[in-house]
Amino acid sequence: MGFGDELIHDRELFSCLSCYACSNLCPSDVDYPVFTQKVRNLASGEGEHGDCAHSGTLLSIMRLTSRSDIKQKRLDWLDGLHTSEKSEVLYFAGCAPYFEPVFEDIEVSPVNIARNSIKVLNALGIEPMVLPNERCCGHDLLWTGDVETFKKLAQFNAQMIKESGAKKIVFSCPEGYRTFKLDYPNYVDLGCDVQHVSELLAEKIGQNGVKFKEIKKKVTYQDPCRLGRHLGIYEPPREIIKAIPGIELVEMEHSGDESICCGTSVWTNCSSYSKQIREERLLEARATGADMLITACPKCQIHFKCAMVDKGAEKGPDIKMEVMDLVNLVANAMET
Amino acid sequence: MEEIKTGVYICHCGLNIAGTVNVEEVARYAGTLPNVVVARDYRYMCSDPGQALIKDDIKNLGLNRVVVASCSPRMHEPTFRRACQDAGLNPYLFEHANIREHCSWVHDDRQIATEKAKDLVRAAVRRVFYNEPLEIKERPLNPNVLVVGGGIAGIQAALDIANGEHRVYLVEKEPAIGGHMAQLDRTFPTLDCSECILTPKMTEVGQHPFITLLAYSEVEEVAGSVGNFKVRVKKKARYVDEEKCTGCGVCEEKCPWKVDSEYEVGMGKRGVVYVPFAQAIPHVATIDKERCVYFLKGKCRACEKFCDAKAIDFEQKDEIVELEVGSIILTTGYDVFDSRRIPQYGYGRYDNVLTGLEFERMTCAAGPTGGKVLLKDGRQPESVAIIHCVGSRDENYHEYCSRVCCMYALKYAHLIKENTQAEVYQMYIDMRCFGEGFEEFYRRVCDEGVNFIRGKVAKVTDVALTEGEQGKLAVIAEDTLLGGIIRVPVDMVILCPALEARFGAEDVAKLFTINRRADGFFMERHVKLDPVATATEGVYIAGCCEGPKDIPDTVAQASAAAAKALSVISRGRVVIEPTTAQVNEVLCQACGRCEEICDFHAPKVISKDGLRVSSVDAALCKGCGACAVVCPTGAMSVRHSTREQINGMVEALLEV
Ligand SMILES: Cc1cc2nc3c(=O)[nH]c(=O)nc-3n(C[C@H](O)[C@H](O)[C@H](O)COP(=O)(O)OP(=O)(O)OC[C@H]3O[C@@H](n4cnc5c(N)ncnc54)[C@H](O)[C@@H]3O)c2cc1C
Ligand code: SF4
């Protein structure tokens, strides 16, 4: 592509959130995020990776799962849930078990989302498979330019899934979902369907005798970029929320395809701008008068909660509010 | 980016490494790693020819990164950094892999050890790739010195430094200085009177224009680092105005309440308001608040009425003194082992079982018996047993030898012989008389007709089995030279209890960020080669806080510590390690977590061009990395331990 050094070594290259807000507006339909992804791949070859948050731990873990002989102990959280060794449905837990200890201090529990996903599937009469040696989906590596490792991970996962005999993979994480749905086909053949848990739920509401108890709350919904603009899934989460009696859903000033990102992607270049985006988004959410902000992506939750616990936040505007994952909300409503 | 050219050097360390690790194979392997242009193995990399290899390669091959795989960085990192620097390479472009302590010394399987050495070298090669040149800076230093503990060690160190005309703050927690030496009667092996040699030194401390004595004080907080420590000292209220008090002692005389004197180890009494002993420096009274009837019940104030100097001040408050010093010498001394912990020796149960310190007071002319060796009932003893190694050389208590008891036991034997007609029995395990004049003193005491019984005492009892034991204490021991159990009836038993680490030594160690050994004493930086320095730059130790020792060794160590402090002072500047935290201002969101976690108050969230960001004070930063760990965005990192360097190593170790 013949880029000059400036572009490749420009640190702003890693600031793009790949949120698709630009392409959404672009009259010529330029796919700017994918362009960024490709340039980052070139930059990665030159040793550029952007400034990585959390001391790079998370990306290191992801790269480590690309070792062929890695032995993981990643299923302890399944204790007491119904899963099966052979099932048509496979639940892809993704990074939840690895994120868990990192975000303990800001009280985000990705494993809880995974547990509740299984509970919800169980309530729908599904006892899914969960694979003990699942690899990272590779989303963050692909978007930081490390295509080599991404390919390895995709191959491992594809082979494992083929061997498992699954017909459908269900995700609670929009990033894993996007990666399997839009990126894997460029490199591997999965030979099965993929679905976000919200889509599955939306289909099944009313069937199987799923009943929700009343939750008296006013809530608003944050469209995760991957689920929304990347994959066009806006309605299923809203249908589910509305199906819970007592809940009033109110929209923020920017919602749907105009929704605003949570401010950081792929753990990279998380800057004071990121924080500003979060603050503004949380102010929008609070302006709706909602008691709670629902999201469908664990990373959105991590980023919003992080902004709220900042010591500096006390000096800025009041942005505190309850944040909850969609799956957790559904699981709460199902509890008898 | 400039091309990275790494040189790798694998050291044999004689057979220390080469005996277990196939060093040639590791060198060959290192040669295949990315960016490595030369890999060699050599018998002793730290030797001059070893260092010359590195220097020549830097010059001839244009190396810009160097890895040495050898001993621990603690040992030789400075050596190799210097070699790099001599050849014009920034010392931070050097990386040390430890294949001795971390590998050859802890494994015996050659195959596995060799593989591990390769892993360690691979990690170091990956790390050094990310190393960056750093600049070493210097800053001026505060020449003042803090000495903590006013025993003979602290006194000696303070005088040495003050005589060089540098300010010394001497902090002593008790009302007067002198420590244990002030309680001793005569000192082995020359038998000079302790008081006679100590008092002039104490007086000199009290009057020295360069010594600020803070008695009855304790250090509460220490911040900063070598050259620039900030210290908070609490000067406890004496309820007596030090300026006005003449030390006349009338208050103590008039105080209607008497309690056990610490100085006389319970063998004498003192007033609740008291001057600890006749030669006490500072020579002023102190009210023992815990036991003062006015403080307890609100009535008395007898001392106040009789004080002509109007020095009594019941309203006095603790005072906080802030000091700025460049170095610190710890001379907090020892505690005497509590002989009650060995109940079979009867201390505390039998009147005539004494400890060494009690006997010191007894033979002292100014002591509670006026220097006479007397039994509780006032008779002179006809026989005395001296029991060695009480709590020392005993796996149940302290494994170490306390080093002074054999000698003071001989001293006691001599003094008893001099003052009484008594038979004296030394019950010893081994006689350890290693110092100057010690063996000669031992001979002398032998010739005075003292009985030496080699064997550990099992028990002291007042249950008489024979006529001869009636009214006496029977000492039961195994005589290992005769090979039998013996019972020796005596009138008096003197125990020689161990010297042990001070109660509270752990807190002192924490306060000054130094380490302790397994035996509880403060740990020196290197047992042989750096015995008065500690793990913390600018903090030195001397005397019995470092381990049991006699006065000559204590004084020698104190002067050594003073010399260390003086050498820092005469250099005039301190090096600032460049390995401090740094902020990437673009990533910083001013969340303030770094500010919260840092024990040294180095990071602060400030306003800069309207943007709130964290900023690190390099002078305060110790490079511990706590902030880098809590920073959520990766804005904070520690130079020379950046995420690229650490994660690079981890990934190389796991071979990604
Ligand atoms: C029974 C007996 C007999 C001995 N006879 C001899 C002898 O004949 N000849 C000989 O050479 N040696 C003898 N010794 C050994 C001698 O006592 C020591 O070598 C010497 O006292 C060590 O001095 P020092 O200053 O290190 O410790 P210490 O004398 O213990 O002094 C330490 C000082 O530090 C103060 N201090 C402690 N902690 C703090 C704190 N946190 N803050 C402020 N101040 C603090 C204490 O109050 C004390 O004043 C004998 C020891 C014993 C037990
Ligand atoms: S100096 Fe003598 S008495 Fe003291 S512990 Fe050592 S051997 Fe025992």
mmCIF file with all atom_site columns, C-alpha atoms in Angstrom, chain B residues 110-200:
data_model
loop_
_atom_site.group_PDB
_atom_site.id
_atom_site.type_symbol
_atom_site.label_atom_id
_atom_site.label_alt_id
_atom_site.label_comp_id
_atom_site.label_asym_id
_atom_site.label_entity_id
_atom_site.label_seq_id
_atom_site.pdbx_PDB_ins_code
_atom_site.Cartn_x
_atom_site.Cartn_y
_atom_site.Cartn_z
_atom_site.occupancy
_atom_site.B_iso_or_equiv
_atom_site.pdbx_formal_charge
_atom_site.auth_seq_id
_atom_site.auth_comp_id
_atom_site.auth_asym_id
_atom_site.auth_atom_id
_atom_site.pdbx_PDB_model_num
ATOM 1  C CA . ARG B 1 110 ? 22.600 -31.230 33.907 1.00 0.00 ? 110 ARG B CA 1
ATOM 2  C CA . GLN B 1 111 ? 20.109 -31.625 31.086 1.00 0.00 ? 111 GLN B CA 1
ATOM 3  C CA . ILE B 1 112 ? 17.296 -29.751 32.802 1.00 0.00 ? 112 ILE B CA 1
ATOM 4  C CA . ALA B 1 113 ? 19.596 -27.088 34.203 1.00 0.00 ? 113 ALA B CA 1
ATOM 5  C CA . THR B 1 114 ? 20.994 -26.465 30.721 1.00 0.00 ? 114 THR B CA 1
ATOM 6  C CA . GLU B 1 115 ? 17.494 -26.105 29.282 1.00 0.00 ? 115 GLU B CA 1
ATOM 7  C CA . LYS B 1 116 ? 16.525 -23.686 32.045 1.00 0.00 ? 116 LYS B CA 1
ATOM 8  C CA . ALA B 1 117 ? 19.675 -21.651 31.470 1.00 0.00 ? 117 ALA B CA 1
ATOM 9  C CA . LYS B 1 118 ? 18.681 -21.356 27.821 1.00 0.00 ? 118 LYS B CA 1
ATOM 10 C CA . ASP B 1 119 ? 15.205 -20.165 28.825 1.00 0.00 ? 119 ASP B CA 1
ATOM 11 C CA . LEU B 1 120 ? 16.675 -17.540 31.129 1.00 0.00 ? 120 LEU B CA 1
ATOM 12 C CA . VAL B 1 121 ? 19.070 -16.346 28.444 1.00 0.00 ? 121 VAL B CA 1
ATOM 13 C CA . ARG B 1 122 ? 16.282 -16.194 25.876 1.00 0.00 ? 122 ARG B CA 1
ATOM 14 C CA . ALA B 1 123 ? 14.196 -14.065 28.242 1.00 0.00 ? 123 ALA B CA 1
ATOM 15 C CA . ALA B 1 124 ? 17.102 -11.712 28.892 1.00 0.00 ? 124 ALA B CA 1
ATOM 16 C CA . VAL B 1 125 ? 17.837 -11.373 25.190 1.00 0.00 ? 125 VAL B CA 1
ATOM 17 C CA . ARG B 1 126 ? 14.186 -10.511 24.555 1.00 0.00 ? 126 ARG B CA 1
ATOM 18 C CA . ARG B 1 127 ? 14.158 -8.038  27.421 1.00 0.00 ? 127 ARG B CA 1
ATOM 19 C CA . VAL B 1 128 ? 17.356 -6.260  26.429 1.00 0.00 ? 128 VAL B CA 1
ATOM 20 C CA . PHE B 1 129 ? 15.848 -5.693  23.003 1.00 0.00 ? 129 PHE B CA 1
ATOM 21 C CA . TYR B 1 130 ? 13.432 -3.296  24.674 1.00 0.00 ? 130 TYR B CA 1
ATOM 22 C CA . ASN B 1 131 ? 15.934 -1.706  27.052 1.00 0.00 ? 131 ASN B CA 1
ATOM 23 C CA . GLU B 1 132 ? 16.438 2.003   26.651 1.00 0.00 ? 132 GLU B CA 1
ATOM 24 C CA . PRO B 1 133 ? 19.444 4.161   27.473 1.00 0.00 ? 133 PRO B CA 1
ATOM 25 C CA . LEU B 1 134 ? 18.862 6.042   30.731 1.00 0.00 ? 134 LEU B CA 1
ATOM 26 C CA . GLU B 1 135 ? 20.680 8.960   32.175 1.00 0.00 ? 135 GLU B CA 1
ATOM 27 C CA . ILE B 1 136 ? 22.069 8.825   35.706 1.00 0.00 ? 136 ILE B CA 1
ATOM 28 C CA . LYS B 1 137 ? 21.664 12.125  37.526 1.00 0.00 ? 137 LYS B CA 1
ATOM 29 C CA . GLU B 1 138 ? 23.131 13.417  40.730 1.00 0.00 ? 138 GLU B CA 1
ATOM 30 C CA . ARG B 1 139 ? 21.714 15.710  43.343 1.00 0.00 ? 139 ARG B CA 1
ATOM 31 C CA . PRO B 1 140 ? 23.179 17.463  46.358 1.00 0.00 ? 140 PRO B CA 1
ATOM 32 C CA . LEU B 1 141 ? 23.020 15.745  49.680 1.00 0.00 ? 141 LEU B CA 1
ATOM 33 C CA . ASN B 1 142 ? 22.166 16.749  53.181 1.00 0.00 ? 142 ASN B CA 1
ATOM 34 C CA . PRO B 1 143 ? 25.225 16.145  55.379 1.00 0.00 ? 143 PRO B CA 1
ATOM 35 C CA . ASN B 1 144 ? 23.290 15.705  58.633 1.00 0.00 ? 144 ASN B CA 1
ATOM 36 C CA . VAL B 1 145 ? 23.221 12.264  60.188 1.00 0.00 ? 145 VAL B CA 1
ATOM 37 C CA . LEU B 1 146 ? 20.583 10.600  62.318 1.00 0.00 ? 146 LEU B CA 1
ATOM 38 C CA . VAL B 1 147 ? 21.772 8.061   64.897 1.00 0.00 ? 147 VAL B CA 1
ATOM 39 C CA . VAL B 1 148 ? 19.041 5.948   66.468 1.00 0.00 ? 148 VAL B CA 1
ATOM 40 C CA . GLY B 1 149 ? 19.897 4.366   69.825 1.00 0.00 ? 149 GLY B CA 1
ATOM 41 C CA . GLY B 1 150 ? 22.231 5.901   72.400 1.00 0.00 ? 150 GLY B CA 1
ATOM 42 C CA . GLY B 1 151 ? 24.126 2.847   73.641 1.00 0.00 ? 151 GLY B CA 1
ATOM 43 C CA . ILE B 1 152 ? 27.876 2.684   73.250 1.00 0.00 ? 152 ILE B CA 1
ATOM 44 C CA . ALA B 1 153 ? 27.430 2.025   69.515 1.00 0.00 ? 153 ALA B CA 1
ATOM 45 C CA . GLY B 1 154 ? 25.308 5.129   68.977 1.00 0.00 ? 154 GLY B CA 1
ATOM 46 C CA . ILE B 1 155 ? 27.545 7.222   71.197 1.00 0.00 ? 155 ILE B CA 1
ATOM 47 C CA . GLN B 1 156 ? 30.674 6.208   69.290 1.00 0.00 ? 156 GLN B CA 1
ATOM 48 C CA . ALA B 1 157 ? 29.127 6.757   65.859 1.00 0.00 ? 157 ALA B CA 1
ATOM 49 C CA . ALA B 1 158 ? 27.713 10.137  66.889 1.00 0.00 ? 158 ALA B CA 1
ATOM 50 C CA . LEU B 1 159 ? 31.066 11.322  68.245 1.00 0.00 ? 159 LEU B CA 1
ATOM 51 C CA . ASP B 1 160 ? 33.026 10.192  65.189 1.00 0.00 ? 160 ASP B CA 1
ATOM 52 C CA . ILE B 1 161 ? 30.731 12.110  62.865 1.00 0.00 ? 161 ILE B CA 1
ATOM 53 C CA . ALA B 1 162 ? 30.356 15.167  65.103 1.00 0.00 ? 162 ALA B CA 1
ATOM 54 C CA . ASN B 1 163 ? 34.133 15.390  65.470 1.00 0.00 ? 163 ASN B CA 1
ATOM 55 C CA . GLY B 1 164 ? 34.222 15.732  61.707 1.00 0.00 ? 164 GLY B CA 1
ATOM 56 C CA . GLU B 1 165 ? 31.991 18.785  62.299 1.00 0.00 ? 165 GLU B CA 1
ATOM 57 C CA . HIS B 1 166 ? 28.831 17.413  60.813 1.00 0.00 ? 166 HIS B CA 1
ATOM 58 C CA . ARG B 1 167 ? 25.480 17.706  62.574 1.00 0.00 ? 167 ARG B CA 1
ATOM 59 C CA . VAL B 1 168 ? 24.302 14.557  64.337 1.00 0.00 ? 168 VAL B CA 1
ATOM 60 C CA . TYR B 1 169 ? 20.849 13.968  65.773 1.00 0.00 ? 169 TYR B CA 1
ATOM 61 C CA . LEU B 1 170 ? 21.075 11.246  68.386 1.00 0.00 ? 170 LEU B CA 1
ATOM 62 C CA . VAL B 1 171 ? 17.678 9.782   69.211 1.00 0.00 ? 171 VAL B CA 1
ATOM 63 C CA . GLU B 1 172 ? 17.382 7.640   72.339 1.00 0.00 ? 172 GLU B CA 1
ATOM 64 C CA . LYS B 1 173 ? 14.091 6.195   73.485 1.00 0.00 ? 173 LYS B CA 1
ATOM 65 C CA . GLU B 1 174 ? 14.973 6.009   77.175 1.00 0.00 ? 174 GLU B CA 1
ATOM 66 C CA . PRO B 1 175 ? 15.349 9.119   79.387 1.00 0.00 ? 175 PRO B CA 1
ATOM 67 C CA . ALA B 1 176 ? 19.161 8.776   79.295 1.00 0.00 ? 176 ALA B CA 1
ATOM 68 C CA . ILE B 1 177 ? 21.823 7.436   76.963 1.00 0.00 ? 177 ILE B CA 1
ATOM 69 C CA . GLY B 1 178 ? 24.336 4.704   77.767 1.00 0.00 ? 178 GLY B CA 1
ATOM 70 C CA . GLY B 1 179 ? 22.386 1.549   76.941 1.00 0.00 ? 179 GLY B CA 1
ATOM 71 C CA . HIS B 1 180 ? 23.502 -1.710  78.494 1.00 0.00 ? 180 HIS B CA 1
ATOM 72 C CA . MET B 1 181 ? 27.062 -0.595  78.971 1.00 0.00 ? 181 MET B CA 1
ATOM 73 C CA . ALA B 1 182 ? 25.943 1.912   81.576 1.00 0.00 ? 182 ALA B CA 1
ATOM 74 C CA . GLN B 1 183 ? 24.686 -0.995  83.676 1.00 0.00 ? 183 GLN B CA 1
ATOM 75 C CA . LEU B 1 184 ? 27.905 -3.007  83.549 1.00 0.00 ? 184 LEU B CA 1
ATOM 76 C CA . ASP B 1 185 ? 30.358 -3.026  86.417 1.00 0.00 ? 185 ASP B CA 1
ATOM 77 C CA . ARG B 1 186 ? 33.719 -3.966  85.037 1.00 0.00 ? 186 ARG B CA 1
ATOM 78 C CA . THR B 1 187 ? 34.432 -5.030  81.488 1.00 0.00 ? 187 THR B CA 1
ATOM 79 C CA . PHE B 1 188 ? 36.335 -8.059  80.311 1.00 0.00 ? 188 PHE B CA 1
ATOM 80 C CA . PRO B 1 189 ? 39.083 -8.834  79.661 1.00 0.00 ? 189 PRO B CA 1
ATOM 81 C CA . THR B 1 190 ? 40.901 -5.819  81.084 1.00 0.00 ? 190 THR B CA 1
ATOM 82 C CA . LEU B 1 191 ? 38.440 -5.285  83.931 1.00 0.00 ? 191 LEU B CA 1
ATOM 83 C CA . ASP B 1 192 ? 38.342 -1.553  83.526 1.00 0.00 ? 192 ASP B CA 1
ATOM 84 C CA . CYS B 1 193 ? 35.307 -0.049  85.117 1.00 0.00 ? 193 CYS B CA 1
ATOM 85 C CA . SER B 1 194 ? 32.555 0.451   82.593 1.00 0.00 ? 194 SER B CA 1
ATOM 86 C CA . GLU B 1 195 ? 31.422 3.698   84.142 1.00 0.00 ? 195 GLU B CA 1
ATOM 87 C CA . CYS B 1 196 ? 34.934 5.156   84.057 1.00 0.00 ? 196 CYS B CA 1
ATOM 88 C CA . ILE B 1 197 ? 35.321 4.637   80.336 1.00 0.00 ? 197 ILE B CA 1
ATOM 89 C CA . LEU B 1 198 ? 31.745 5.379   79.354 1.00 0.00 ? 198 LEU B CA 1
ATOM 90 C CA . THR B 1 199 ? 30.984 8.496   81.372 1.00 0.00 ? 199 THR B CA 1
ATOM 91 C CA . PRO B 1 200 ? 33.506 10.753  79.574 1.00 0.00 ? 200 PRO B CA 1
#
